[in-house]
Amino acid sequence: MGAPVPAPSPLPPIGPVTSLVFPPSGFGGYGSIGSVREIAAAWKVPAILDTSTVGHASTWIGVQSTREEFIQIGTVEDEVLAGTRPIYAAFWSDVSVGFHPQPLGIVEPGDVIRVDMSQVPSGWVLHIIDEHVRLDRRLQSHYGPGVNFDAGEWIQEDPAVATSPPTDLPYPKTSDVVFTDLRENGRPPHLTFSDGQSLASPNGVYLVPTPPAGNSFRFRPATPSQAAYLADAGPANFAVLRFEAALDGIGSLSASEAAREAIAAVITFKQSIESQHWPSAVSARLGALLDSQDRLAKQLESWLANPSRSRAQAVQILRRVLGPDHKAALAVRGLLGLPPR
């Protein structure tokens, strides 16, 4: 596969609290909830445009479980060095290989890729076909035998480096990303726009999936208002997730340090949203969302000032403040045409 590329990774479990206000950033596409024994799709390998700078992307299908088992198959699209030929390759990965892409062969931009994964008693059978370059690979993974995988995914990803939480890499400019022939357990999946999420990159690429139609969907560049919301939510998302990780003893920051970062990021999110012009329908629904951010910042400040503060108290704050107000965030994102996940 040439030079080392970042490992595509599993979609973080959608939490009941923070993701409703601060959506995950580096993953765009659709996910289904329910037992998955087989999943499939097709797409044209996205071409990295001549005007693109260095960036990393991947297109894949996968399954995971609530116990964090995960397996995937797809393609990577990487501009590793400016001015050199991009890398396009097929790969598979699972938890047992540390999410690192296992090469299956070279593909070409614009090639039609067909992939499917089927669970068998000994694990999973993965199959990828690219008729243009005569790539036809079928392999047996002995990962996850007997596990109930309860989430299926059709994802365009901006891969990340292993920080806590992971830090997204620059994303390249590419041709349109279109998923077709979606299948789950032998039939078209029952997906709605509420099952989708947008991709946001640190270098300002924002892609929003279209509503599923005809067993397919594509990504559109975000409108200015959509991009503005995603850009504002991104740093707050990172900071709040980093605080949650610190509460679990993960990462380089203490819980107190991470809380201070989260407070600053939430205040910045609120101030930035307040300072911008939004469509009138969106403006009318911003009040509850902004009030919740103000409450979150103030209650985290009180938590920091409490000498006997505990993890349980911090988690309770997140749930008490953001949980009941998630309808406000869903309403704003819905009016902006952003999927709620």
Tab-separated table of C-alpha atoms in Angstrom:
chain	number	residue	atom	x	y	z
A	1	MET	CA	0.000	0.000	0.000
A	2	GLY	CA	3.022	2.273	-0.215
A	3	ALA	CA	3.704	4.768	2.541
A	4	PRO	CA	2.029	4.157	5.911
A	5	VAL	CA	-1.431	5.668	6.146
A	6	PRO	CA	-3.609	6.348	9.185
A	7	ALA	CA	-5.857	3.511	10.212
A	8	PRO	CA	-9.566	3.964	9.530
A	9	SER	CA	-11.340	3.487	12.816
A	10	PRO	CA	-14.717	2.516	14.224
A	11	LEU	CA	-17.458	5.049	14.565
A	12	PRO	CA	-17.541	6.150	18.213
A	13	PRO	CA	-20.662	4.918	19.973
A	14	ILE	CA	-23.297	7.624	19.804
A	15	GLY	CA	-23.659	8.774	23.405
A	16	PRO	CA	-26.982	9.880	24.842
A	17	VAL	CA	-25.699	13.316	25.812
A	18	THR	CA	-22.922	15.198	24.103
A	19	SER	CA	-23.329	13.939	20.530
A	20	LEU	CA	-26.781	15.494	20.323
A	21	VAL	CA	-25.294	18.952	20.671
A	22	PHE	CA	-21.748	18.353	19.472
A	23	PRO	CA	-21.925	15.740	16.675
A	24	PRO	CA	-18.961	13.433	15.948
A	25	SER	CA	-16.691	15.055	13.409
A	26	GLY	CA	-14.551	12.709	11.339
A	27	PHE	CA	-17.283	10.300	10.269
A	28	GLY	CA	-20.000	10.931	7.708
A	29	GLY	CA	-22.671	8.575	6.433
A	30	TYR	CA	-25.286	6.280	7.895
A	31	GLY	CA	-25.565	3.742	10.670
A	32	SER	CA	-28.268	1.243	11.520
A	33	ILE	CA	-29.127	-0.192	14.909
A	34	GLY	CA	-30.112	-3.850	15.192
A	35	SER	CA	-28.586	-7.272	14.775
A	36	VAL	CA	-26.363	-7.350	11.670
A	37	ARG	CA	-25.274	-10.629	10.107
A	38	GLU	CA	-24.565	-9.336	6.610
A	39	ILE	CA	-23.847	-5.894	5.147
A	40	ALA	CA	-22.927	-4.688	1.661
A	41	ALA	CA	-22.595	-1.634	-0.588
A	42	ALA	CA	-20.954	-0.287	-3.730
A	43	TRP	CA	-19.212	2.986	-4.591
A	44	LYS	CA	-16.848	4.605	-7.036
A	45	VAL	CA	-13.430	5.186	-5.507
A	46	PRO	CA	-13.350	8.947	-4.809
A	47	ALA	CA	-10.653	10.688	-6.835
A	48	ILE	CA	-8.394	13.149	-5.056
A	49	LEU	CA	-8.499	16.367	-7.088
A	50	ASP	CA	-5.416	18.067	-8.487
A	51	THR	CA	-6.238	21.119	-6.371
A	52	SER	CA	-6.129	19.114	-3.141
A	53	THR	CA	-3.444	19.481	-0.510
A	54	VAL	CA	-2.215	16.609	1.648
A	55	GLY	CA	-5.145	14.733	3.158
A	56	HIS	CA	-6.459	11.333	4.162
A	57	ALA	CA	-9.829	9.711	3.501
A	58	SER	CA	-11.408	6.281	3.597
A	59	THR	CA	-14.656	4.764	2.365
A	60	TRP	CA	-15.958	1.655	4.075
A	61	ILE	CA	-18.687	-0.531	5.463
A	62	GLY	CA	-18.456	-2.113	8.879
A	63	VAL	CA	-20.205	-3.582	11.864
A	64	GLN	CA	-19.672	-3.150	15.573
A	65	SER	CA	-21.236	-4.144	18.864
A	66	THR	CA	-22.039	-2.511	22.162
A	67	ARG	CA	-19.041	-4.405	23.565
A	68	GLU	CA	-16.885	-2.475	21.051
A	69	GLU	CA	-16.128	-5.365	18.691
A	70	PHE	CA	-15.562	-3.938	15.220
A	71	ILE	CA	-14.678	-5.096	11.696
A	72	GLN	CA	-14.646	-3.227	8.369
A	73	ILE	CA	-13.684	-3.410	4.694
A	74	GLY	CA	-13.261	-0.621	2.150
A	75	THR	CA	-10.817	1.670	0.373
A	76	VAL	CA	-8.385	4.402	1.386
A	77	GLU	CA	-7.786	7.588	-0.599
A	78	ASP	CA	-4.638	9.359	0.567
A	79	GLU	CA	-2.584	12.321	-0.629
A	80	VAL	CA	0.492	11.558	1.467
A	81	LEU	CA	2.919	14.046	-0.102
A	82	ALA	CA	2.002	17.127	-2.086
A	83	GLY	CA	2.803	16.708	-5.765
A	84	THR	CA	3.018	12.915	-5.641
A	85	ARG	CA	0.531	10.362	-6.918
A	86	PRO	CA	-2.234	9.677	-4.382
A	87	ILE	CA	-2.562	6.227	-2.848
A	88	TYR	CA	-5.744	4.275	-3.582
A	89	ALA	CA	-5.979	0.855	-1.996
A	90	ALA	CA	-8.423	-1.743	-0.714
A	91	PHE	CA	-8.153	-2.768	2.928
A	92	TRP	CA	-9.814	-4.556	5.775
A	93	SER	CA	-9.390	-4.157	9.523
A	94	ASP	CA	-10.712	-5.243	12.892
A	95	VAL	CA	-9.942	-4.860	16.585
A	96	SER	CA	-7.519	-7.798	16.603
A	97	VAL	CA	-5.136	-5.915	14.254
A	98	GLY	CA	-5.459	-2.664	16.190
A	99	PHE	CA	-7.631	-1.029	13.498
A	100	HIS	CA	-4.587	-0.855	11.211
A	101	PRO	CA	-5.501	-1.285	7.524
A	102	GLN	CA	-4.607	-4.695	6.150
A	103	PRO	CA	-3.864	-4.323	2.404
A	104	LEU	CA	-5.970	-6.175	-0.134
A	105	GLY	CA	-4.630	-4.596	-3.334
A	106	ILE	CA	-4.368	-1.425	-5.364
A	107	VAL	CA	-7.484	0.201	-6.814
A	108	GLU	CA	-7.905	3.195	-9.101
A	109	PRO	CA	-9.964	6.381	-8.709
A	110	GLY	CA	-13.360	6.039	-10.346
A	111	ASP	CA	-13.359	2.244	-10.148
A	112	VAL	CA	-16.633	0.684	-8.994
A	113	ILE	CA	-16.028	-1.183	-5.758
A	114	ARG	CA	-18.432	-3.796	-4.441
A	115	VAL	CA	-18.015	-5.043	-0.888
A	116	ASP	CA	-19.893	-7.370	1.386
A	117	MET	CA	-19.382	-8.897	4.819
A	118	SER	CA	-21.159	-12.002	6.140
A	119	GLN	CA	-21.007	-13.486	9.613
A	120	VAL	CA	-20.285	-17.216	9.795
A	121	PRO	CA	-19.794	-19.479	12.843
A	122	SER	CA	-16.014	-18.920	12.792
A	123	GLY	CA	-16.110	-15.133	12.344
A	124	TRP	CA	-16.685	-13.042	9.219
A	125	VAL	CA	-16.215	-13.579	5.482
A	126	LEU	CA	-15.179	-10.347	3.737
A	127	HIS	CA	-15.366	-9.884	-0.037
A	128	ILE	CA	-14.275	-6.987	-2.259
A	129	ILE	CA	-14.434	-6.729	-6.048
A	130	ASP	CA	-12.952	-4.131	-8.420
A	131	GLU	CA	-13.583	-5.410	-11.934
A	132	HIS	CA	-11.488	-2.668	-13.557
A	133	VAL	CA	-8.209	-3.825	-12.029
A	134	ARG	CA	-9.350	-7.451	-11.707
A	135	LEU	CA	-9.278	-7.324	-7.940
A	136	ASP	CA	-11.438	-10.017	-6.365
A	137	ARG	CA	-10.467	-10.836	-2.807
A	138	ARG	CA	-12.377	-12.983	-0.362
A	139	LEU	CA	-10.975	-13.597	3.085
A	140	GLN	CA	-11.974	-15.205	6.322
A	141	SER	CA	-11.545	-13.255	9.537
A	142	HIS	CA	-11.748	-15.337	12.676
A	143	TYR	CA	-12.678	-12.264	14.678
A	144	GLY	CA	-15.876	-12.066	16.715
A	145	PRO	CA	-17.360	-15.558	16.341
A	146	GLY	CA	-20.700	-15.783	18.097
A	147	VAL	CA	-20.818	-12.049	18.844
A	148	ASN	CA	-24.087	-10.194	18.277
A	149	PHE	CA	-23.030	-7.225	16.140
A	150	ASP	CA	-25.786	-4.658	16.595
A	151	ALA	CA	-24.701	-1.721	14.402
A	152	GLY	CA	-24.095	-1.559	10.664
A	153	GLU	CA	-22.273	1.386	9.042
A	154	TRP	CA	-21.749	2.945	5.606
A	155	ILE	CA	-19.097	5.565	6.225
A	156	GLN	CA	-16.862	8.184	4.625
A	157	GLU	CA	-14.125	8.937	7.134
A	158	ASP	CA	-11.521	11.526	7.869
A	159	PRO	CA	-9.028	9.283	9.724
A	160	ALA	CA	-7.505	10.399	12.985
A	161	VAL	CA	-4.293	10.064	14.931
A	162	ALA	CA	-4.362	8.329	18.291
A	163	THR	CA	-4.801	11.139	20.789
A	164	SER	CA	-7.514	11.187	23.439
A	165	PRO	CA	-9.981	11.770	21.985
A	166	PRO	CA	-8.587	11.080	18.487
A	167	THR	CA	-7.503	14.123	16.456
A	168	ASP	CA	-8.770	14.260	12.875
A	169	LEU	CA	-6.229	14.699	10.088
A	170	PRO	CA	-6.622	17.041	7.100
A	171	TYR	CA	-9.161	15.751	4.584
A	172	PRO	CA	-8.485	15.936	0.828
A	173	LYS	CA	-10.601	17.503	-1.885
A	174	THR	CA	-12.220	14.627	-3.771
A	175	SER	CA	-14.792	13.836	-6.396
A	176	ASP	CA	-18.320	13.090	-5.188
A	177	VAL	CA	-18.722	10.255	-2.712
A	178	VAL	CA	-21.777	8.126	-3.538
A	179	PHE	CA	-22.872	4.897	-1.831
A	180	THR	CA	-25.213	2.614	-3.791
A	181	ASP	CA	-26.706	-0.874	-3.462
A	182	LEU	CA	-26.878	-0.698	0.317
A	183	ARG	CA	-27.848	-4.011	1.856
A	184	GLU	CA	-28.222	-5.396	5.356
A	185	ASN	CA	-29.227	-8.951	6.224
A	186	GLY	CA	-30.098	-9.612	2.607
A	187	ARG	CA	-32.378	-6.627	2.050
A	188	PRO	CA	-32.219	-2.823	1.751
A	189	PRO	CA	-31.682	-1.256	5.182
A	190	HIS	CA	-34.446	0.814	6.753
A	191	LEU	CA	-32.593	4.112	7.066
A	192	THR	CA	-33.906	7.625	7.575
A	193	PHE	CA	-32.133	10.979	7.671
A	194	SER	CA	-32.084	10.696	11.473
A	195	ASP	CA	-29.660	7.773	11.111
A	196	GLY	CA	-27.066	9.952	9.369
A	197	GLN	CA	-24.266	12.240	10.385
A	198	SER	CA	-22.058	14.809	8.688
A	199	LEU	CA	-18.316	14.741	8.155
A	200	ALA	CA	-16.330	17.720	9.435
A	201	SER	CA	-12.584	18.049	8.983
A	202	PRO	CA	-10.068	20.333	10.714
A	203	ASN	CA	-9.122	21.894	7.371
A	204	GLY	CA	-12.626	23.092	6.599
A	205	VAL	CA	-14.144	20.301	4.503
A	206	TYR	CA	-17.748	19.708	5.544
A	207	LEU	CA	-19.825	17.004	3.868
A	208	VAL	CA	-23.497	16.324	4.561
A	209	PRO	CA	-25.173	13.063	3.473
A	210	THR	CA	-28.345	13.293	1.452
A	211	PRO	CA	-31.451	11.505	2.754
A	212	PRO	CA	-31.357	7.823	1.748
A	213	ALA	CA	-33.244	7.273	-1.496
A	214	GLY	CA	-33.397	4.313	-3.823
A	215	ASN	CA	-31.067	2.317	-1.592
A	216	SER	CA	-28.300	4.905	-1.981
A	217	PHE	CA	-27.040	8.275	-0.755
A	218	ARG	CA	-24.357	10.787	-1.614
A	219	PHE	CA	-22.471	13.541	0.137
A	220	ARG	CA	-23.003	17.227	-0.624
A	221	PRO	CA	-20.738	20.103	0.396
A	222	ALA	CA	-22.256	21.830	3.400
A	223	THR	CA	-24.102	25.108	2.867
A	224	PRO	CA	-22.530	28.174	4.546
A	225	SER	CA	-24.925	27.914	7.504
A	226	GLN	CA	-24.337	24.173	7.893
A	227	ALA	CA	-20.568	24.645	7.710
A	228	ALA	CA	-20.713	27.473	10.256
A	229	TYR	CA	-22.564	25.309	12.784
A	230	LEU	CA	-20.261	22.322	12.254
A	231	ALA	CA	-17.188	24.550	12.531
A	232	ASP	CA	-18.459	26.019	15.817
A	233	ALA	CA	-19.482	22.640	17.220
A	234	GLY	CA	-16.214	20.875	16.336
A	235	PRO	CA	-13.885	22.365	18.995
A	236	ALA	CA	-16.603	22.101	21.640
A	237	ASN	CA	-17.189	18.487	20.661
A	238	PHE	CA	-13.489	17.719	21.020
A	239	ALA	CA	-13.190	19.464	24.378
A	240	VAL	CA	-16.259	17.867	25.953
A	241	LEU	CA	-15.262	14.409	24.738
A	242	ARG	CA	-11.757	15.017	26.077
A	243	PHE	CA	-13.266	15.894	29.442
A	244	GLU	CA	-15.302	12.682	29.405
A	245	ALA	CA	-12.130	10.719	28.570
A	246	ALA	CA	-10.232	12.421	31.406
A	247	LEU	CA	-12.982	11.438	33.834
A	248	ASP	CA	-12.207	7.829	32.890
A	249	GLY	CA	-8.474	8.378	33.357
A	250	ILE	CA	-7.775	8.381	29.630
A	251	GLY	CA	-5.444	10.892	28.000
A	252	SER	CA	-2.758	13.275	29.166
A	253	LEU	CA	-5.016	15.814	30.909
A	254	SER	CA	-6.335	15.611	34.422
A	255	ALA	CA	-10.099	15.888	34.838
A	256	SER	CA	-9.649	19.419	36.190
A	257	GLU	CA	-7.518	20.509	33.236
A	258	ALA	CA	-9.953	18.961	30.784
A	259	ALA	CA	-12.890	20.606	32.555
A	260	ARG	CA	-11.279	24.032	32.146
A	261	GLU	CA	-10.771	23.343	28.438
A	262	ALA	CA	-14.374	22.194	28.101
A	263	ILE	CA	-15.705	25.289	29.855
A	264	ALA	CA	-13.692	27.579	27.575
A	265	ALA	CA	-14.775	25.668	24.457
A	266	VAL	CA	-18.464	25.680	25.413
A	267	ILE	CA	-18.350	29.422	26.117
A	268	THR	CA	-16.636	29.998	22.760
A	269	PHE	CA	-19.265	27.839	21.019
A	270	LYS	CA	-22.056	29.881	22.619
A	271	GLN	CA	-20.427	33.238	21.804
A	272	SER	CA	-19.703	32.259	18.210
A	273	ILE	CA	-23.258	31.055	17.615
A	274	GLU	CA	-24.608	34.280	19.124
A	275	SER	CA	-22.371	36.488	16.955
A	276	GLN	CA	-23.411	35.045	13.602
A	277	HIS	CA	-26.373	35.597	11.338
A	278	TRP	CA	-28.630	32.566	11.005
A	279	PRO	CA	-31.787	31.921	8.989
A	280	SER	CA	-34.755	33.347	10.852
A	281	ALA	CA	-36.258	29.940	11.613
A	282	VAL	CA	-32.965	28.805	13.146
A	283	SER	CA	-32.537	32.003	15.148
A	284	ALA	CA	-35.948	31.472	16.707
A	285	ARG	CA	-34.837	28.115	18.112
A	286	LEU	CA	-31.350	29.018	19.323
A	287	GLY	CA	-32.356	30.294	22.756
A	288	ALA	CA	-32.803	26.919	24.473
A	289	LEU	CA	-29.599	25.566	22.973
A	290	LEU	CA	-27.557	28.572	24.093
A	291	ASP	CA	-29.124	28.507	27.554
A	292	SER	CA	-28.042	24.894	27.965
A	293	GLN	CA	-24.450	25.791	27.068
A	294	ASP	CA	-24.476	28.602	29.607
A	295	ARG	CA	-25.756	26.211	32.287
A	296	LEU	CA	-23.145	23.615	31.358
A	297	ALA	CA	-20.274	26.085	31.689
A	298	LYS	CA	-21.544	27.419	35.033
A	299	GLN	CA	-22.143	23.984	36.539
A	300	LEU	CA	-18.734	22.720	35.432
A	301	GLU	CA	-17.220	25.802	37.052
A	302	SER	CA	-19.067	24.925	40.276
A	303	TRP	CA	-17.823	21.338	39.999
A	304	LEU	CA	-14.256	22.591	39.655
A	305	ALA	CA	-14.634	24.802	42.733
A	306	ASN	CA	-15.892	21.893	44.862
A	307	PRO	CA	-12.986	20.255	46.771
A	308	SER	CA	-14.915	16.966	47.019
A	309	ARG	CA	-15.804	16.820	43.326
A	310	SER	CA	-16.194	13.342	41.857
A	311	ARG	CA	-16.551	11.696	38.487
A	312	ALA	CA	-20.146	10.745	39.262
A	313	GLN	CA	-21.011	14.385	39.925
A	314	ALA	CA	-19.466	15.467	36.617
A	315	VAL	CA	-21.341	12.791	34.663
A	316	GLN	CA	-24.550	13.841	36.372
A	317	ILE	CA	-23.944	17.445	35.307
A	318	LEU	CA	-23.495	16.413	31.677
A	319	ARG	CA	-26.657	14.345	31.722
A	320	ARG	CA	-28.732	16.836	33.694
A	321	VAL	CA	-27.783	19.833	31.570
A	322	LEU	CA	-27.393	18.465	28.059
A	323	GLY	CA	-29.777	15.519	28.186
A	324	PRO	CA	-33.096	17.320	28.685
A	325	ASP	CA	-32.117	20.027	26.203
A	326	HIS	CA	-31.222	17.728	23.337
A	327	LYS	CA	-34.470	18.581	21.552
A	328	ALA	CA	-33.226	22.134	21.132
A	329	ALA	CA	-30.063	20.921	19.438
A	330	LEU	CA	-32.019	18.503	17.248
A	331	ALA	CA	-34.389	21.297	16.255
A	332	VAL	CA	-31.552	23.640	15.264
A	333	ARG	CA	-29.708	20.984	13.307
A	334	GLY	CA	-32.930	19.845	11.666
A	335	LEU	CA	-33.698	23.384	10.503
A	336	LEU	CA	-30.161	23.615	9.126
A	337	GLY	CA	-30.654	20.376	7.198
A	338	LEU	CA	-28.080	18.497	9.302
A	339	PRO	CA	-28.820	14.938	10.389
A	340	PRO	CA	-29.172	14.584	14.143
A	341	ARG	CA	-26.573	11.917	14.870
